mmCIF file of C-alpha atoms in Angstrom:
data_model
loop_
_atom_site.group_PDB
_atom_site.id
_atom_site.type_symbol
_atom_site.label_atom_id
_atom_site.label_comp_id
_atom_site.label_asym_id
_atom_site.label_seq_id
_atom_site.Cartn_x
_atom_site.Cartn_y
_atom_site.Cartn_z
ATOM 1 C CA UNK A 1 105.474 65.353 91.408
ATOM 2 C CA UNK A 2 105.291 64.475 95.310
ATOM 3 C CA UNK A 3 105.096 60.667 94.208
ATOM 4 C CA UNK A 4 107.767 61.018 92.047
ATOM 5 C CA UNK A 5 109.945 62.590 95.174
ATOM 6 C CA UNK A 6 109.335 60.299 97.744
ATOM 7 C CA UNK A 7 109.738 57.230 95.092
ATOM 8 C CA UNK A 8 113.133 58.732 94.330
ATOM 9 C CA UNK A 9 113.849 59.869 97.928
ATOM 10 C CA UNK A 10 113.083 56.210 99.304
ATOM 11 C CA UNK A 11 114.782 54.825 96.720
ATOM 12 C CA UNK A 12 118.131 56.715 97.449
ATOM 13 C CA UNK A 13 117.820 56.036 101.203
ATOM 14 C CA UNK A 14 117.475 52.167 100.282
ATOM 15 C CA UNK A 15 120.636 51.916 97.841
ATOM 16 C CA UNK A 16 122.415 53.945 100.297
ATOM 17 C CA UNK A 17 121.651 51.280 102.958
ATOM 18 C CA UNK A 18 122.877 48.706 100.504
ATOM 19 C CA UNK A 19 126.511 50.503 100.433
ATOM 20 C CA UNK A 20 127.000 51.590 103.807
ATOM 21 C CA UNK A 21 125.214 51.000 107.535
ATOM 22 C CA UNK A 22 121.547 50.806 107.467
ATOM 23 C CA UNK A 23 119.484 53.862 107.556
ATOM 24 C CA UNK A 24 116.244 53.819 109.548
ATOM 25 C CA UNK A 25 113.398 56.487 108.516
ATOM 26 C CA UNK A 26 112.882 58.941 111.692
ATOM 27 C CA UNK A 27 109.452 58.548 113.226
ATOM 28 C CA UNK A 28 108.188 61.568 114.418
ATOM 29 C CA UNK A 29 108.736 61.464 118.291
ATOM 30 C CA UNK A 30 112.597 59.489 118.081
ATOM 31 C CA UNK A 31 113.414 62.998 116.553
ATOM 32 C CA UNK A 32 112.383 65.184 119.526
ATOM 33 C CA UNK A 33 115.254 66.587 121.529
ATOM 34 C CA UNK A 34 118.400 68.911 121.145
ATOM 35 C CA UNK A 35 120.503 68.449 117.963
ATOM 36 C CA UNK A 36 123.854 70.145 116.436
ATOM 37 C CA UNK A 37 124.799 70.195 112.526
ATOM 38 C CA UNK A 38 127.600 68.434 112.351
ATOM 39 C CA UNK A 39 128.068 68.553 108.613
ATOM 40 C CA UNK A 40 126.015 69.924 105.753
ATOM 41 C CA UNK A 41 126.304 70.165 101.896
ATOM 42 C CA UNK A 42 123.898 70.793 99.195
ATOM 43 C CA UNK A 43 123.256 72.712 95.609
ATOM 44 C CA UNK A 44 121.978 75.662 96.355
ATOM 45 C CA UNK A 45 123.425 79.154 95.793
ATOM 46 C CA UNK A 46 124.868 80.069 99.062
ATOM 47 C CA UNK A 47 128.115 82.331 99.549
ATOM 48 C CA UNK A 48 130.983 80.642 100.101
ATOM 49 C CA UNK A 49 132.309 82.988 103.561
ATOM 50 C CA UNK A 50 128.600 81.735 104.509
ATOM 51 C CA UNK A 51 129.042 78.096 104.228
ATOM 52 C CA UNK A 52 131.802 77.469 107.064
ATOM 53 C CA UNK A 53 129.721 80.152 109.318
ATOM 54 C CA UNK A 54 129.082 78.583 112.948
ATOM 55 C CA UNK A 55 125.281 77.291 113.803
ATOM 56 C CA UNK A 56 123.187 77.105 116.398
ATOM 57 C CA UNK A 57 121.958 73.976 117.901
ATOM 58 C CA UNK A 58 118.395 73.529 116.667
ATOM 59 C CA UNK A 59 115.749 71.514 118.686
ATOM 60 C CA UNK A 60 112.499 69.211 117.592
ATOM 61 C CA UNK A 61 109.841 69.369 119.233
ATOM 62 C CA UNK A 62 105.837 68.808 119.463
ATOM 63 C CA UNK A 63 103.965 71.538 119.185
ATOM 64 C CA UNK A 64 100.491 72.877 120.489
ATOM 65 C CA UNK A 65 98.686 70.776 116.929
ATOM 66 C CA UNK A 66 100.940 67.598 117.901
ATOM 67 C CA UNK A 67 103.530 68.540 114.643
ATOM 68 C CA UNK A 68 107.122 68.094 115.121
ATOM 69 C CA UNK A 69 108.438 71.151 114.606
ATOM 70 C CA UNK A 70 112.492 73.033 114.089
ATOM 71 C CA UNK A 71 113.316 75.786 116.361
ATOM 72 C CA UNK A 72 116.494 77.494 116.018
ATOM 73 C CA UNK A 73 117.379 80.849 118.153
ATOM 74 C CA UNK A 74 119.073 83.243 115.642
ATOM 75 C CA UNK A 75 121.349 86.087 116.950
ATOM 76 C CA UNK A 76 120.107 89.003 114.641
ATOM 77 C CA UNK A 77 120.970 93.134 114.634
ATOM 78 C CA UNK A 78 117.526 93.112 116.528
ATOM 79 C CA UNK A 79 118.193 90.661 119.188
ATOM 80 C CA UNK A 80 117.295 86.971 119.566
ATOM 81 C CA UNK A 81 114.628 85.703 117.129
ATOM 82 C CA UNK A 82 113.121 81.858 117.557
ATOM 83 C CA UNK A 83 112.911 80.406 114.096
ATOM 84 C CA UNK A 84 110.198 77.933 113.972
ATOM 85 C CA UNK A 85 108.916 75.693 111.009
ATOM 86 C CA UNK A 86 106.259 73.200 111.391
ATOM 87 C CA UNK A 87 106.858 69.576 109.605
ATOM 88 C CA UNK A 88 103.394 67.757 108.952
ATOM 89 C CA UNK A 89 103.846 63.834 109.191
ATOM 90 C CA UNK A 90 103.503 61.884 106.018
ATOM 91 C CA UNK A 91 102.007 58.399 105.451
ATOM 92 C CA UNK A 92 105.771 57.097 105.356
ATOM 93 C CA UNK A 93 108.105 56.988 108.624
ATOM 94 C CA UNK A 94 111.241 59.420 107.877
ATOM 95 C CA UNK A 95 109.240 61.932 105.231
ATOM 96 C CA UNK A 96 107.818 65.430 106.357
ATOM 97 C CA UNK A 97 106.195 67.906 104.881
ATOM 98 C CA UNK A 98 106.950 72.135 105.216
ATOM 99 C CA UNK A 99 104.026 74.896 104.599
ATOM 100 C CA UNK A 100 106.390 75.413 101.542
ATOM 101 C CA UNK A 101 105.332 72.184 100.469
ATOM 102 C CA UNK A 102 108.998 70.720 100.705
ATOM 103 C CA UNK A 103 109.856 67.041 101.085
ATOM 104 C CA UNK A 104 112.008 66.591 104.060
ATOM 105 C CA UNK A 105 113.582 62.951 104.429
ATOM 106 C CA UNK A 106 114.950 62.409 108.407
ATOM 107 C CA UNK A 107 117.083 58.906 108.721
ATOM 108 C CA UNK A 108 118.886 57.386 111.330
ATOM 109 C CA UNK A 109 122.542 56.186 111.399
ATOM 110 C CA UNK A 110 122.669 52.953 113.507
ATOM 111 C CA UNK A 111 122.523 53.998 117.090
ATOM 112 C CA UNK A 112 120.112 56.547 116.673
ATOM 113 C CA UNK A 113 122.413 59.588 118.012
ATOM 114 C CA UNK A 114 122.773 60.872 114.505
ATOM 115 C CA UNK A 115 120.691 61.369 111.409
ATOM 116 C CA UNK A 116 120.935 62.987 107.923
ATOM 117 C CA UNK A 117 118.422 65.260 107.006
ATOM 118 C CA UNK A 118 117.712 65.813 103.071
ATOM 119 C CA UNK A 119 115.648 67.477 100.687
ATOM 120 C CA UNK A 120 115.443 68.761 97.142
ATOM 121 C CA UNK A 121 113.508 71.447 95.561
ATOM 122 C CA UNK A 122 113.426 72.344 91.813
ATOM 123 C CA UNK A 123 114.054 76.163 91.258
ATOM 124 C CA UNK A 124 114.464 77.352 87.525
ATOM 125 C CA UNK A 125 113.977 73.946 86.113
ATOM 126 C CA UNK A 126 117.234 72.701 88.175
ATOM 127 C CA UNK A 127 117.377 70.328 91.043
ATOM 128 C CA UNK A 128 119.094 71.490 94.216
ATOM 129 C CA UNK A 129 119.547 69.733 97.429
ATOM 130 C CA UNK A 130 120.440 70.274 100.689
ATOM 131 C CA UNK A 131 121.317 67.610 103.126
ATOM 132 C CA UNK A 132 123.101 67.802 106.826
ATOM 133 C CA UNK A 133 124.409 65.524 109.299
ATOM 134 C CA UNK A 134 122.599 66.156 112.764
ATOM 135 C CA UNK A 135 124.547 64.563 115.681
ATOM 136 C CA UNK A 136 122.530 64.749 119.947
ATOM 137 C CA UNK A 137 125.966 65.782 121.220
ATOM 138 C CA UNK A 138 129.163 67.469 119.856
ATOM 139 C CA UNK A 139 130.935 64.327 120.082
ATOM 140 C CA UNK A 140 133.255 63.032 117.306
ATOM 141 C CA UNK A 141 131.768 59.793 115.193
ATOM 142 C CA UNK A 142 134.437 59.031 112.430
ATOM 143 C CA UNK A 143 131.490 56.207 110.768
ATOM 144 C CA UNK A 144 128.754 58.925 111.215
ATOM 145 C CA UNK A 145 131.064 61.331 109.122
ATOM 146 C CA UNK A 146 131.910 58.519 106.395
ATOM 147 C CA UNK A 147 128.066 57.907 106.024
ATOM 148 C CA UNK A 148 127.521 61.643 105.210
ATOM 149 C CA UNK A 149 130.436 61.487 103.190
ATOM 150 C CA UNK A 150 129.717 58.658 101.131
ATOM 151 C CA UNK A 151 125.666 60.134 101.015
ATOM 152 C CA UNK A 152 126.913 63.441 99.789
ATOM 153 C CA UNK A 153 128.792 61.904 96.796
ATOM 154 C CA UNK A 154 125.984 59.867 95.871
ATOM 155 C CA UNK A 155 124.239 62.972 94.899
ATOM 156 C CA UNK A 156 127.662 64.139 92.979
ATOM 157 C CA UNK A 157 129.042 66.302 95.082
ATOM 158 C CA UNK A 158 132.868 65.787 96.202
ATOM 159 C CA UNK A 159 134.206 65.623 100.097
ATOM 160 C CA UNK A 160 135.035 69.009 99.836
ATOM 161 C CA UNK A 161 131.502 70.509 99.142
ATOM 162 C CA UNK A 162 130.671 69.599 102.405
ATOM 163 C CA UNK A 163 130.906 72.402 104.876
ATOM 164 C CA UNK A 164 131.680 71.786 108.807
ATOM 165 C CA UNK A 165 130.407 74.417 110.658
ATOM 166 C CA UNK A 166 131.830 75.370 114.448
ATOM 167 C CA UNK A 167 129.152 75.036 117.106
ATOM 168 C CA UNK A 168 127.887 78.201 118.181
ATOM 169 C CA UNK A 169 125.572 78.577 121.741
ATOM 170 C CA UNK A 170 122.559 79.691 120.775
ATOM 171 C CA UNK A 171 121.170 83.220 121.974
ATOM 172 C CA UNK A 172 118.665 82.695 125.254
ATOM 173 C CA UNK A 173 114.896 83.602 124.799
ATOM 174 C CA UNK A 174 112.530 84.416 127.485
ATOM 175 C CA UNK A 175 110.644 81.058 128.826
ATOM 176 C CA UNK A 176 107.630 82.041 127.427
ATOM 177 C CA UNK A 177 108.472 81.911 123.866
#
């Protein structure tokens, strides 16, 4: 089954580099830094007065077992929580594996300053994806949005699936988190 996702996955990622700009697979370390979701879209069931809710900026990092991993401070009734996941490297530059055993595919836009982030799980014998557009600043990039765009309705979704979420400063955790 994981063959059979990264064959499609790298597939994808070529055609779309056949339409549009070239995409180039994320190595681990290029990733690490602050990021913002610029866009996002996807298949799975989320509440609509959810899906234009502002995010966080998110950061990747290297952890203490040398993994890239996603932290994201979340405000929450209790206070400020760090989110963490772990992504494991795979064999292929751009593909990285979650404890949940997800297939995440991380590629570059030319320039490097964005990247779209996808993946696709199966849940009651139906695909769903979810894919975002991650930007290093909150500056505007008309071709960065047209890439998404265009990515986003090769999986058959229409311009208007995709939600743009307003930035939102993320909560402040003690340094020793």
């Amino acid at each position: 089954m994981q063959l059979l996702l990264l064959t499609a996955g790298l597939g994808l990622l070529s055609v779309l580099g056949a339409q549009g700009p070239q995409l180039t697979p994320a190595h681990a370390q290029e990733l690490v830094g602050r990021w913002h979701i610029k866009l996002w879209a996807g298949t799975l069931r989320i509440p609509a007065h959810k899906r234009s809710h502002p995010l966080p900026p998110f950061t990747l990092a290297m952890n203490r077992l040398q993994k890239l991993e996603f932290r994201m401070n979340l405000t929450k009734p209790i206070g400020c929580v760090l989110y963490k996941l772990p992504l494991d490297f795979q064999s292929s530059p751009g593909i990285f594996n979650t404890w949940w055993r997800h297939l995440i595919y991380i590629s570059f836009l030319p320039g490097k300053e964005h990247a779209i982030a996808y993946f696709q799980v199966k849940v009651d014998t139906i695909n769903h994806y979810m894919m975002m557009l991650m930007g290093r600043s909150l500056d505007e990039d008309p071709e960065a949005v047209r890439t998404f765009e265009e990515f986003a309705e090769s999986k058959g979704l229409n311009r208007t699936d995709i939600a743009r979420p307003p930035p939102l400063e993320a909560c402040e955790l003690p340094p020793d988190s």
